[in-house]
Each structure stands twice: as structure tokens, then as C-alpha cells.
Amino acid sequence: MSSKARRRFLWMAGGVVVLGVFGYFAWGGLGKSLVYFWTPTELLAKGGSAYGTAVRLGGMVVPGSVEWNAETRDLRFRLTDGDTTVPVESRGAPPQMFAEGIGVVVEGVFTPAGVFRSHNVMVKHSSEYRAPEPGKHPAEYYRKLFRSQASP
Amino acid sequence: MDNVAFLAGAYALAFVGIVGYAWSLNRRLRRARAEAEALSEPRSEQR
Amino acid sequence: MRAESVAKFLGVAAVVVLLPGVYLGLVWAPPDALMGNVQRIMYVHFPSWLATGAGYLIGFVASVLYLTRREPRWDWWAEAGIEVGVLFNCTGLLTGSIWGRPTWGVWWTWDPRLTTTAIMLLIFAGYLVVRAFVEDPEARARVAALVAIVGFADVPIVYFSVRWWRTLHQPQSSPETVDPEMVVALRVMFLAFLLLFGYLATRRYLLARTRWETERRLLELEAARG
């Protein structure tokens, strides 16, 4: 091969590799192995094999399901993806943004009792940024849930 | 508290980083130019 | 010196736009209903990523041009774009982390967006390391250009990661999902950071050019002596 043809071949090969990697990520295969969190439905579908392994579970905090015990610092709530709901137990105060109806990702293990025991609660924020409504202090939104209970 | 400390920290870190980089870039540029100068001078003396 | 005066203009313009931009972001625009004032980190976080993208894109295009044309100035632009891109990559990660702590509850998590972003920083920091280790100017430019071109594949992956996979990081915002006053402040900061990027990248280009000329002169002197 002449050096010009060789160079052209290398360019094309490079282009194919780059496009291939890109397409692989975009349409397929690796998407499955890059699952950051499971939904409650996926977790329950695993059945007994899901017990005891460290996983992340993502969903929405069911409104009205949050119980916070300021003395034992136990937090309980129910997590839903719309179809399936899993009870979650955690220790310690959650992030300030935590509230009923908000998206969360919890890290922990699913116990045979059917409860997800979490050691880390993370709040998943949406891509919406809005000004507070008049008359309401911005911090009130996320603080009202815990202000009465969490402060000593 | 409304996490203002986080806000201040983020701005401070970002701008200290950017200004620090601009400052060091200035210094690097000055040194590189001094070096280029020093290199061209002895040669012109030799001629 | 043309590039010199361009840099000067960009630097002055950057400061002139940055000052009102910071005022708009920190004072004029409303806080976020849910996050309060921490959300104002957005005005340095988003623009940081815009400047990062600009830097790596310049690095990619200039590297392609260098390999096809073999003119040293494209190597200078590639080095300049990527080094300044790495700076803004760092400020983007730092501001994101500081925002994440009060909002998510963690400084860092290995979700696909954050992971691919960390890989991106490693790739382009690696580019700078590679440059420091190759002695011969032309071999250095060639190897570096290859690293920049192959490494750039990660940049669109970072961008699309929030659409392809489940992440803790939120997907891209659009003017519809952001309050109009925040959009105004954001646009001013975008412009300010682009000007800032232009100033730094042009200065870095001048540095690369000066160093290359010195290097060439030294090689000439050596050849004349030897």
C-alpha cells in the first residue's frame, strides 16, 4: 500500500471504530450493563436472587408514607415507580431536599422480609428550575417536612 | 441557613481556579518570551 | 501581533460581561423554589461545561487539521483548546460536586454522567501528560493529535449519557424548564465564559507558538554546532 492509501485506510478505520463505539452506547448492548439503579418492579422481578446484594433502587417517595423518628433517627418511607412499591428503611437524617413526592435513589440491600435496608439516600433532582411562588420562602418547601422533627 | 456557604465556596473555587490559571499563563508566557529573546540576542552579537 | 490584540480584546470583554453576569446570577435572578440559593451555582456550572466543550471541540478539530495539513499552528491550537478545556472541566466538576452535596446528599456518585465525565477529564489530562513526555516536536504533535481525536469520542457520550442511561444527574435543561429570568442570567454567563475561554485559549496559543519557535531555534543552533 502506498503511504497515501495507508493513511486513508487508517482514517477510515479510526472513523469506523469511533462510530461503532458511539452506536454501541447509543442503541444497545452496553445500556443494560450500565444500569445505575433498579426500579422497584425490576427488583421484585429478580425474586429471591435480589436478596442480600448491594444495589441502588430509584423511584418516587410515596406521599404520606414518610415516618421519621427523631430519637432513634430511623427513617421509613415507601418507594414507587408507579407500578410497584417497596418499603425502605434508613438510618440518619436524609438530605435537605428529601420530601414526599420527590425522586430518590437509595443504596443498600433488599432483605428477605421484603424491606429495602438503605445506608444512603440520595435525592434525584429534576431539570426544572423555578422561582419560588410569592409569599413562600424558598427554603420552606423542603424544610417544612423536617424542621419540626429534626431540630433538637 | 440556606446553604449560602456552599454557594460562596463554589464561586470562590471556580474563580480562584480561573484567575490562578490566567496568572500562571501570564508568567509562563513572560518566561517563554524572555527565553526566546535571550536565544536571539547572542546570535545577533556573533554576526 | 494580531493574536495578542485579539486576546487583549477578549480579556477586556470577558470582564465587562462577567461582572453584570455575576450580579444577574447572584442577585437579580430569583432563587430556586426547591433548592434556594445553592441553585445559583448553576451560573458557573453550566458555563464551565460550555467552555469545556468548546475547548475539547477545538482540540479535536485542530488535531484533525494538524494530521491532514501538518502545519504547526494547528498543533498550537489543539494544545491551547485542550489545556483551557481541562481547566473548565475541573471548575465544572468542582462546582457540580459542591452543588451535589446539599442537593443530592453526596459529593460524588458513580452514575453514568459523572463517570463518563471523570473519564473525559482523565483522557484530556492524559493528552497533556503525553505532550510532556515526547521530546521531538513533530512526533509529539502527531501522537497528541491521535490521543485528542480518539479521546474526543467520549465527549458526545458525556453529553448523551443523561438520555441513554439512568443517572442521578438530571437531564439537560431547556428554556422551557428554566425560569425566564434565570435564562437571561445564564445567557450572559455563557457569553462571559466563552469570552473568558477565548482570552485564555488565545494566550495559551501564543505560549505554544513562542515555545515552538524557541524549540526550533535551539534545534537549529544544535545542528549548526554539531
CSV table of C-alpha atoms in Angstrom, one decimal:
chain,number,residue,atom,x,y,z
A,1,MET,CA,0.0,0.0,0.0
A,2,SER,CA,1.2,3.5,-0.8
A,3,SER,CA,1.6,5.8,2.1
A,4,LYS,CA,-1.4,7.9,0.9
A,5,ALA,CA,-3.7,4.8,0.6
A,6,ARG,CA,-2.4,3.6,4.0
A,7,ARG,CA,-3.2,6.9,5.6
A,8,ARG,CA,-6.7,7.0,4.1
A,9,PHE,CA,-7.3,3.4,5.3
A,10,LEU,CA,-6.2,4.4,8.8
A,11,TRP,CA,-8.6,7.4,8.8
A,12,MET,CA,-11.5,5.2,7.7
A,13,ALA,CA,-10.6,2.5,10.3
A,14,GLY,CA,-10.5,5.2,13.0
A,15,GLY,CA,-13.8,6.6,11.9
A,16,VAL,CA,-15.4,3.2,12.0
A,17,VAL,CA,-14.1,2.5,15.5
A,18,VAL,CA,-15.4,5.8,16.8
A,19,LEU,CA,-18.8,5.4,15.1
A,20,GLY,CA,-19.0,1.9,16.3
A,21,VAL,CA,-18.3,2.8,20.0
A,22,PHE,CA,-20.8,5.6,19.7
A,23,GLY,CA,-23.5,3.4,18.1
A,24,TYR,CA,-22.9,0.7,20.7
A,25,PHE,CA,-23.6,3.1,23.5
A,26,ALA,CA,-26.5,4.8,21.7
A,27,TRP,CA,-28.5,1.8,20.7
A,28,GLY,CA,-27.8,-1.1,22.7
A,29,GLY,CA,-25.8,-3.6,24.4
A,30,LEU,CA,-24.0,-1.6,27.0
A,31,GLY,CA,-27.1,0.3,28.1
A,32,LYS,CA,-28.1,-2.8,30.0
A,33,SER,CA,-24.9,-3.2,31.9
A,34,LEU,CA,-24.7,0.5,32.7
A,35,VAL,CA,-27.8,0.5,34.9
A,36,TYR,CA,-27.2,2.9,37.7
A,37,PHE,CA,-30.3,2.0,39.7
A,38,TRP,CA,-33.1,-0.6,39.5
A,39,THR,CA,-36.8,0.3,39.7
A,40,PRO,CA,-38.9,-1.5,42.3
A,41,THR,CA,-40.6,-3.5,39.6
A,42,GLU,CA,-37.2,-4.8,38.3
A,43,LEU,CA,-36.1,-5.5,41.9
A,44,LEU,CA,-39.1,-7.6,42.7
A,45,ALA,CA,-38.9,-9.4,39.3
A,46,LYS,CA,-35.5,-10.8,40.4
A,47,GLY,CA,-37.2,-12.6,43.2
A,48,GLY,CA,-35.0,-14.3,45.8
A,49,SER,CA,-31.8,-13.6,43.8
A,50,ALA,CA,-32.1,-9.9,44.7
A,51,TYR,CA,-31.8,-10.6,48.4
A,52,GLY,CA,-28.6,-9.5,50.1
A,53,THR,CA,-26.7,-8.0,47.2
A,54,ALA,CA,-25.8,-4.3,47.3
A,55,VAL,CA,-27.9,-2.4,44.8
A,56,ARG,CA,-29.3,1.0,44.1
A,57,LEU,CA,-33.0,1.5,43.9
A,58,GLY,CA,-34.6,4.5,42.3
A,59,GLY,CA,-38.2,5.9,42.4
A,60,MET,CA,-40.5,8.4,44.0
A,61,VAL,CA,-41.2,8.8,47.7
A,62,VAL,CA,-44.9,7.9,48.1
A,63,PRO,CA,-46.7,10.9,49.6
A,64,GLY,CA,-47.8,10.3,53.1
A,65,SER,CA,-45.5,7.4,53.6
A,66,VAL,CA,-42.6,9.1,55.4
A,67,GLU,CA,-42.0,8.3,59.0
A,68,TRP,CA,-39.1,10.0,60.8
A,69,ASN,CA,-38.2,9.1,64.3
A,70,ALA,CA,-36.0,11.9,65.7
A,71,GLU,CA,-34.9,9.9,68.8
A,72,THR,CA,-33.8,6.7,67.1
A,73,ARG,CA,-33.0,8.6,63.9
A,74,ASP,CA,-34.9,5.9,61.9
A,75,LEU,CA,-36.4,6.9,58.6
A,76,ARG,CA,-39.0,4.8,56.8
A,77,PHE,CA,-40.8,5.5,53.6
A,78,ARG,CA,-42.2,3.8,50.6
A,79,LEU,CA,-40.6,4.0,47.2
A,80,THR,CA,-42.6,3.6,44.0
A,81,ASP,CA,-42.1,3.5,40.2
A,82,GLY,CA,-45.8,3.8,39.6
A,83,ASP,CA,-46.5,0.1,39.4
A,84,THR,CA,-44.6,-1.4,42.3
A,85,THR,CA,-43.9,-0.1,45.7
A,86,VAL,CA,-41.1,-1.2,48.1
A,87,PRO,CA,-40.8,-0.2,51.7
A,88,VAL,CA,-37.4,1.4,52.6
A,89,GLU,CA,-35.7,1.7,56.0
A,90,SER,CA,-32.8,4.0,56.6
A,91,ARG,CA,-30.8,5.5,59.5
A,92,GLY,CA,-29.9,9.1,59.9
A,93,ALA,CA,-31.4,12.3,58.5
A,94,PRO,CA,-31.9,12.3,54.7
A,95,PRO,CA,-30.6,15.2,52.5
A,96,GLN,CA,-32.3,18.5,53.0
A,97,MET,CA,-34.0,18.2,49.6
A,98,PHE,CA,-35.7,15.0,50.7
A,99,ALA,CA,-39.5,15.4,50.7
A,100,GLU,CA,-42.7,13.4,49.9
A,101,GLY,CA,-43.2,13.0,46.2
A,102,ILE,CA,-39.6,13.7,45.3
A,103,GLY,CA,-37.4,11.3,43.3
A,104,VAL,CA,-34.7,9.4,45.3
A,105,VAL,CA,-32.0,6.8,44.7
A,106,VAL,CA,-31.2,4.7,47.7
A,107,GLU,CA,-28.2,2.4,48.2
A,108,GLY,CA,-28.5,-0.7,50.2
A,109,VAL,CA,-29.7,-4.3,50.3
A,110,PHE,CA,-33.1,-5.9,49.8
A,111,THR,CA,-33.9,-8.2,52.7
A,112,PRO,CA,-36.0,-11.4,52.6
A,113,ALA,CA,-38.5,-9.6,54.7
A,114,GLY,CA,-39.3,-7.5,51.6
A,115,VAL,CA,-37.8,-4.3,53.1
A,116,PHE,CA,-35.0,-2.4,51.4
A,117,ARG,CA,-32.4,-1.5,54.0
A,118,SER,CA,-30.7,1.6,52.8
A,119,HIS,CA,-27.4,3.1,54.1
A,120,ASN,CA,-27.5,6.1,51.7
A,121,VAL,CA,-30.4,8.2,50.5
A,122,MET,CA,-29.8,10.4,47.5
A,123,VAL,CA,-32.2,12.9,46.1
A,124,LYS,CA,-32.7,13.0,42.3
A,125,HIS,CA,-33.4,16.5,41.2
A,126,SER,CA,-35.4,17.2,38.0
A,127,SER,CA,-34.1,19.6,35.3
A,128,GLU,CA,-36.6,22.2,36.3
A,129,TYR,CA,-35.6,25.5,37.9
A,130,ARG,CA,-38.4,27.7,39.0
A,131,ALA,CA,-38.7,30.9,41.0
A,132,PRO,CA,-40.5,30.5,44.3
A,133,GLU,CA,-44.1,31.4,44.4
A,134,PRO,CA,-44.8,34.8,46.1
A,135,GLY,CA,-45.4,34.6,49.8
A,136,LYS,CA,-43.4,31.4,50.3
A,137,HIS,CA,-39.9,31.4,51.4
A,138,PRO,CA,-37.9,29.1,49.1
A,139,ALA,CA,-36.4,27.1,51.9
A,140,GLU,CA,-39.8,26.3,53.3
A,141,TYR,CA,-40.6,23.9,50.5
A,142,TYR,CA,-38.0,21.3,51.5
A,143,ARG,CA,-37.6,22.2,55.1
A,144,LYS,CA,-41.2,22.0,56.3
A,145,LEU,CA,-41.1,18.3,56.5
A,146,PHE,CA,-38.2,18.0,58.8
A,147,ARG,CA,-38.0,21.3,60.6
A,148,SER,CA,-40.5,20.3,63.3
A,149,GLN,CA,-39.0,16.9,63.8
A,150,ALA,CA,-35.3,17.0,63.0
A,151,SER,CA,-34.3,20.0,65.1
A,152,PRO,CA,-33.4,19.1,68.7
B,1,MET,CA,-29.0,28.6,56.7
B,2,ASP,CA,-29.8,28.3,53.1
B,3,ASN,CA,-26.5,26.7,52.1
B,4,VAL,CA,-25.1,30.0,51.2
B,5,ALA,CA,-21.7,28.7,52.3
B,6,PHE,CA,-21.8,26.1,49.5
B,7,LEU,CA,-22.7,28.8,47.0
B,8,ALA,CA,-19.9,31.0,48.1
B,9,GLY,CA,-17.5,28.1,48.1
B,10,ALA,CA,-18.4,27.1,44.6
B,11,TYR,CA,-17.9,30.6,43.2
B,12,ALA,CA,-14.7,31.1,45.1
B,13,LEU,CA,-13.2,27.8,43.9
B,14,ALA,CA,-14.2,28.4,40.3
B,15,PHE,CA,-12.9,31.9,40.1
B,16,VAL,CA,-9.7,31.2,42.1
B,17,GLY,CA,-9.1,28.4,39.6
B,18,ILE,CA,-9.7,30.5,36.6
B,19,VAL,CA,-7.8,33.6,37.8
B,20,GLY,CA,-5.0,31.3,39.1
B,21,TYR,CA,-4.7,29.8,35.7
B,22,ALA,CA,-4.7,33.2,33.9
B,23,TRP,CA,-2.0,34.4,36.3
B,24,SER,CA,0.2,31.3,35.7
B,25,LEU,CA,-0.3,31.5,32.0
B,26,ASN,CA,0.9,35.1,32.1
B,27,ARG,CA,4.0,34.0,33.9
B,28,ARG,CA,4.7,31.2,31.5
B,29,LEU,CA,4.2,33.5,28.6
B,30,ARG,CA,6.6,36.0,30.0
B,31,ARG,CA,9.3,33.4,30.7
B,32,ALA,CA,8.9,31.8,27.3
B,33,ARG,CA,9.3,35.3,25.6
B,34,ALA,CA,12.4,36.1,27.8
B,35,GLU,CA,13.9,32.8,26.7
B,36,ALA,CA,13.2,33.4,23.1
B,37,GLU,CA,14.7,36.9,23.5
B,38,ALA,CA,17.8,35.5,25.2
B,39,LEU,CA,18.2,33.0,22.4
B,40,SER,CA,18.1,35.5,19.6
B,41,GLU,CA,20.4,38.1,21.2
B,42,PRO,CA,23.7,36.2,21.4
B,43,ARG,CA,23.2,35.1,17.9
B,44,SER,CA,23.0,38.6,16.6
B,45,GLU,CA,26.1,39.5,18.5
B,46,GLN,CA,28.0,36.7,16.9
B,47,ARG,CA,27.2,38.0,13.5
C,1,MET,CA,1.0,40.9,16.9
C,2,ARG,CA,-2.5,40.1,15.8
C,3,ALA,CA,-3.3,37.3,18.3
C,4,GLU,CA,-2.0,39.4,21.1
C,5,SER,CA,-4.5,42.2,20.4
C,6,VAL,CA,-7.4,39.7,19.9
C,7,ALA,CA,-6.5,38.2,23.4
C,8,LYS,CA,-6.5,41.7,24.9
C,9,PHE,CA,-9.9,42.5,23.4
C,10,LEU,CA,-11.4,39.1,24.6
C,11,GLY,CA,-10.0,39.6,28.1
C,12,VAL,CA,-11.5,43.1,28.5
C,13,ALA,CA,-14.8,41.9,27.0
C,14,ALA,CA,-14.9,38.9,29.3
C,15,VAL,CA,-14.5,41.1,32.5
C,16,VAL,CA,-17.1,43.6,31.1
C,17,VAL,CA,-19.7,40.8,30.6
C,18,LEU,CA,-18.7,38.8,33.6
C,19,LEU,CA,-19.4,41.5,36.2
C,20,PRO,CA,-23.0,42.1,35.3
C,21,GLY,CA,-23.4,38.3,34.7
C,22,VAL,CA,-22.4,37.5,38.3
C,23,TYR,CA,-24.7,40.3,39.5
C,24,LEU,CA,-27.6,38.9,37.5
C,25,GLY,CA,-26.9,35.3,38.7
C,26,LEU,CA,-26.2,36.1,42.4
C,27,VAL,CA,-28.7,38.9,43.0
C,28,TRP,CA,-31.1,39.7,40.2
C,29,ALA,CA,-32.4,36.2,39.2
C,30,PRO,CA,-34.7,34.5,41.7
C,31,PRO,CA,-33.6,31.6,43.8
C,32,ASP,CA,-34.9,28.2,43.0
C,33,ALA,CA,-38.2,27.2,44.7
C,34,LEU,CA,-36.8,23.9,45.9
C,35,MET,CA,-33.1,24.4,46.3
C,36,GLY,CA,-33.0,28.1,47.4
C,37,ASN,CA,-29.8,30.0,46.8
C,38,VAL,CA,-27.4,27.0,46.2
C,39,GLN,CA,-29.0,26.6,42.9
C,40,ARG,CA,-27.2,29.8,41.8
C,41,ILE,CA,-24.1,27.6,41.4
C,42,MET,CA,-25.8,26.8,38.1
C,43,TYR,CA,-24.5,30.2,36.7
C,44,VAL,CA,-20.9,29.0,36.9
C,45,HIS,CA,-21.6,25.2,36.5
C,46,PHE,CA,-23.3,25.3,33.1
C,47,PRO,CA,-21.0,27.9,31.5
C,48,SER,CA,-18.0,25.8,32.7
C,49,TRP,CA,-19.2,22.9,30.7
C,50,LEU,CA,-19.9,25.1,27.7
C,51,ALA,CA,-16.3,26.3,27.8
C,52,THR,CA,-15.1,22.7,28.4
C,53,GLY,CA,-16.9,21.5,25.3
C,54,ALA,CA,-15.6,24.5,23.3
C,55,GLY,CA,-12.0,23.6,24.3
C,56,TYR,CA,-12.2,19.9,23.5
C,57,LEU,CA,-14.0,20.6,20.2
C,58,ILE,CA,-11.2,23.0,19.2
C,59,GLY,CA,-8.8,20.3,20.3
C,60,PHE,CA,-10.5,17.8,18.1
C,61,VAL,CA,-10.9,19.9,15.0
C,62,ALA,CA,-7.3,21.4,15.3
C,63,SER,CA,-5.9,17.8,15.7
C,64,VAL,CA,-7.7,16.6,12.6
C,65,LEU,CA,-6.4,19.7,10.7
C,66,TYR,CA,-2.8,19.1,12.0
C,67,LEU,CA,-2.8,15.5,10.8
C,68,THR,CA,-4.1,16.4,7.4
C,69,ARG,CA,-2.1,19.5,6.8
C,70,ARG,CA,0.9,19.2,9.1
C,71,GLU,CA,1.0,22.9,9.9
C,72,PRO,CA,2.3,23.5,13.4
C,73,ARG,CA,-0.3,26.2,14.2
C,74,TRP,CA,-3.0,23.6,14.3
C,75,ASP,CA,-0.9,21.8,17.0
C,76,TRP,CA,-0.7,25.0,18.9
C,77,TRP,CA,-4.5,25.5,18.8
C,78,ALA,CA,-5.1,21.9,19.8
C,79,GLU,CA,-2.9,22.2,22.8
C,80,ALA,CA,-4.4,25.6,23.8
C,81,GLY,CA,-8.0,24.4,23.4
C,82,ILE,CA,-7.4,21.2,25.4
C,83,GLU,CA,-5.4,22.8,28.3
C,84,VAL,CA,-8.0,25.5,28.8
C,85,GLY,CA,-10.8,22.8,28.4
C,86,VAL,CA,-9.2,20.8,31.2
C,87,LEU,CA,-9.3,23.9,33.4
C,88,PHE,CA,-13.0,24.4,32.8
C,89,ASN,CA,-13.6,20.6,33.2
C,90,CYS,CA,-12.2,21.0,36.7
C,91,THR,CA,-14.3,24.0,37.6
C,92,GLY,CA,-17.3,22.2,36.2
C,93,LEU,CA,-16.7,19.1,38.4
C,94,LEU,CA,-15.9,21.2,41.5
C,95,THR,CA,-19.0,23.4,41.2
C,96,GLY,CA,-21.1,20.3,40.4
C,97,SER,CA,-19.8,18.5,43.5
C,98,ILE,CA,-20.4,21.4,45.8
C,99,TRP,CA,-24.0,21.7,44.4
C,100,GLY,CA,-24.5,17.9,44.7
C,101,ARG,CA,-23.7,17.8,48.4
C,102,PRO,CA,-26.7,19.9,49.6
C,103,THR,CA,-29.0,18.8,46.8
C,104,TRP,CA,-28.4,15.1,46.2
C,105,GLY,CA,-26.8,14.5,49.7
C,106,VAL,CA,-23.5,13.2,48.3
C,107,TRP,CA,-20.4,15.0,46.9
C,108,TRP,CA,-20.0,12.3,44.2
C,109,THR,CA,-21.6,9.1,42.9
C,110,TRP,CA,-20.6,6.8,40.1
C,111,ASP,CA,-23.6,7.4,37.9
C,112,PRO,CA,-23.1,7.3,34.1
C,113,ARG,CA,-22.9,11.0,33.7
C,114,LEU,CA,-20.4,11.6,36.4
C,115,THR,CA,-18.4,8.5,35.4
C,116,THR,CA,-18.1,9.4,31.7
C,117,THR,CA,-17.2,13.0,32.8
C,118,ALA,CA,-14.4,11.8,35.0
C,119,ILE,CA,-13.1,9.6,32.1
C,120,MET,CA,-13.2,12.7,29.9
C,121,LEU,CA,-11.0,14.6,32.3
C,122,LEU,CA,-8.6,11.7,32.5
C,123,ILE,CA,-8.3,11.4,28.7
C,124,PHE,CA,-7.5,15.1,28.2
C,125,ALA,CA,-5.3,15.4,31.2
C,126,GLY,CA,-3.6,12.3,29.7
C,127,TYR,CA,-3.2,14.3,26.5
C,128,LEU,CA,-1.3,17.0,28.4
C,129,VAL,CA,0.9,14.3,30.0
C,130,VAL,CA,1.7,12.7,26.7
C,131,ARG,CA,2.8,16.1,25.3
C,132,ALA,CA,5.2,16.5,28.2
C,133,PHE,CA,6.8,13.1,27.6
C,134,VAL,CA,7.6,13.2,23.8
C,135,GLU,CA,10.8,15.1,23.0
C,136,ASP,CA,10.6,15.5,19.3
C,137,PRO,CA,8.2,18.4,18.4
C,138,GLU,CA,6.7,16.7,15.3
C,139,ALA,CA,6.3,13.3,16.9
C,140,ARG,CA,4.8,15.0,19.9
C,141,ALA,CA,2.2,16.8,17.8
C,142,ARG,CA,1.3,13.6,15.9
C,143,VAL,CA,0.9,11.4,19.0
C,144,ALA,CA,-1.0,14.1,20.8
C,145,ALA,CA,-3.4,14.7,17.9
C,146,LEU,CA,-4.2,10.9,17.8
C,147,VAL,CA,-5.0,11.0,21.6
C,148,ALA,CA,-7.2,14.1,21.1
C,149,ILE,CA,-9.1,12.5,18.2
C,150,VAL,CA,-9.7,9.1,19.8
C,151,GLY,CA,-10.4,10.7,23.2
C,152,PHE,CA,-12.9,13.1,21.8
C,153,ALA,CA,-15.3,10.1,21.2
C,154,ASP,CA,-16.1,10.4,24.9
C,155,VAL,CA,-17.4,14.0,24.6
C,156,PRO,CA,-20.7,13.2,22.9
C,157,ILE,CA,-21.1,10.2,25.2
C,158,VAL,CA,-20.9,12.5,28.2
C,159,TYR,CA,-23.5,14.8,26.6
C,160,PHE,CA,-26.0,12.0,25.8
C,161,SER,CA,-25.3,9.9,28.9
C,162,VAL,CA,-28.3,11.5,30.7
C,163,ARG,CA,-30.6,10.5,27.9
C,164,TRP,CA,-29.3,7.0,27.3
C,165,TRP,CA,-29.0,5.8,30.8
C,166,ARG,CA,-30.5,6.2,34.3
C,167,THR,CA,-28.5,8.7,36.2
C,168,LEU,CA,-28.7,10.6,39.4
C,169,HIS,CA,-27.7,13.7,37.4
C,170,GLN,CA,-30.7,15.4,35.9
C,171,PRO,CA,-31.0,15.5,32.1
C,172,GLN,CA,-30.3,18.7,30.1
C,173,SER,CA,-32.4,21.7,30.9
C,174,SER,CA,-34.0,23.8,28.2
C,175,PRO,CA,-35.5,27.3,28.3
C,176,GLU,CA,-38.9,25.7,28.9
C,177,THR,CA,-37.7,24.0,32.1
C,178,VAL,CA,-35.9,27.1,33.5
C,179,ASP,CA,-37.4,30.3,34.8
C,180,PRO,CA,-37.1,33.1,32.2
C,181,GLU,CA,-35.1,35.4,34.4
C,182,MET,CA,-32.7,32.6,35.2
C,183,VAL,CA,-32.3,32.0,31.4
C,184,VAL,CA,-31.3,35.7,31.0
C,185,ALA,CA,-28.6,35.4,33.7
C,186,LEU,CA,-27.5,32.1,32.2
C,187,ARG,CA,-27.1,33.5,28.7
C,188,VAL,CA,-25.0,36.4,30.0
C,189,MET,CA,-22.8,34.0,31.9
C,190,PHE,CA,-22.5,31.7,28.9
C,191,LEU,CA,-21.2,34.7,26.8
C,192,ALA,CA,-18.9,35.7,29.6
C,193,PHE,CA,-17.4,32.2,29.9
C,194,LEU,CA,-17.0,31.9,26.2
C,195,LEU,CA,-15.1,35.3,26.1
C,196,LEU,CA,-13.0,34.1,29.1
C,197,PHE,CA,-12.3,30.9,27.3
C,198,GLY,CA,-11.3,32.8,24.1
C,199,TYR,CA,-8.9,35.0,26.1
C,200,LEU,CA,-7.2,32.1,27.9
C,201,ALA,CA,-7.1,29.9,24.8
C,202,THR,CA,-5.6,32.7,22.7
C,203,ARG,CA,-2.9,33.4,25.3
C,204,ARG,CA,-2.2,29.7,25.5
C,205,TYR,CA,-1.8,29.6,21.7
C,206,LEU,CA,0.7,32.4,21.9
C,207,LEU,CA,2.6,30.5,24.5
C,208,ALA,CA,2.6,27.4,22.4
C,209,ARG,CA,3.8,29.4,19.4
C,210,THR,CA,6.6,31.1,21.3
C,211,ARG,CA,7.8,27.8,22.8
C,212,TRP,CA,7.8,26.1,19.4
C,213,GLU,CA,9.9,28.9,17.9
C,214,THR,CA,12.4,28.6,20.8
C,215,GLU,CA,12.5,24.9,20.4
C,216,ARG,CA,13.1,25.2,16.6
C,217,ARG,CA,15.8,27.8,17.2
C,218,LEU,CA,17.6,25.5,19.7
C,219,LEU,CA,17.5,22.6,17.3
C,220,GLU,CA,18.9,24.8,14.5
C,221,LEU,CA,21.8,26.0,16.8
C,222,GLU,CA,22.5,22.4,17.8
C,223,ALA,CA,22.6,21.3,14.2
C,224,ALA,CA,24.9,24.3,13.3
C,225,ARG,CA,27.3,23.3,16.1
C,226,GLY,CA,27.1,19.6,15.6
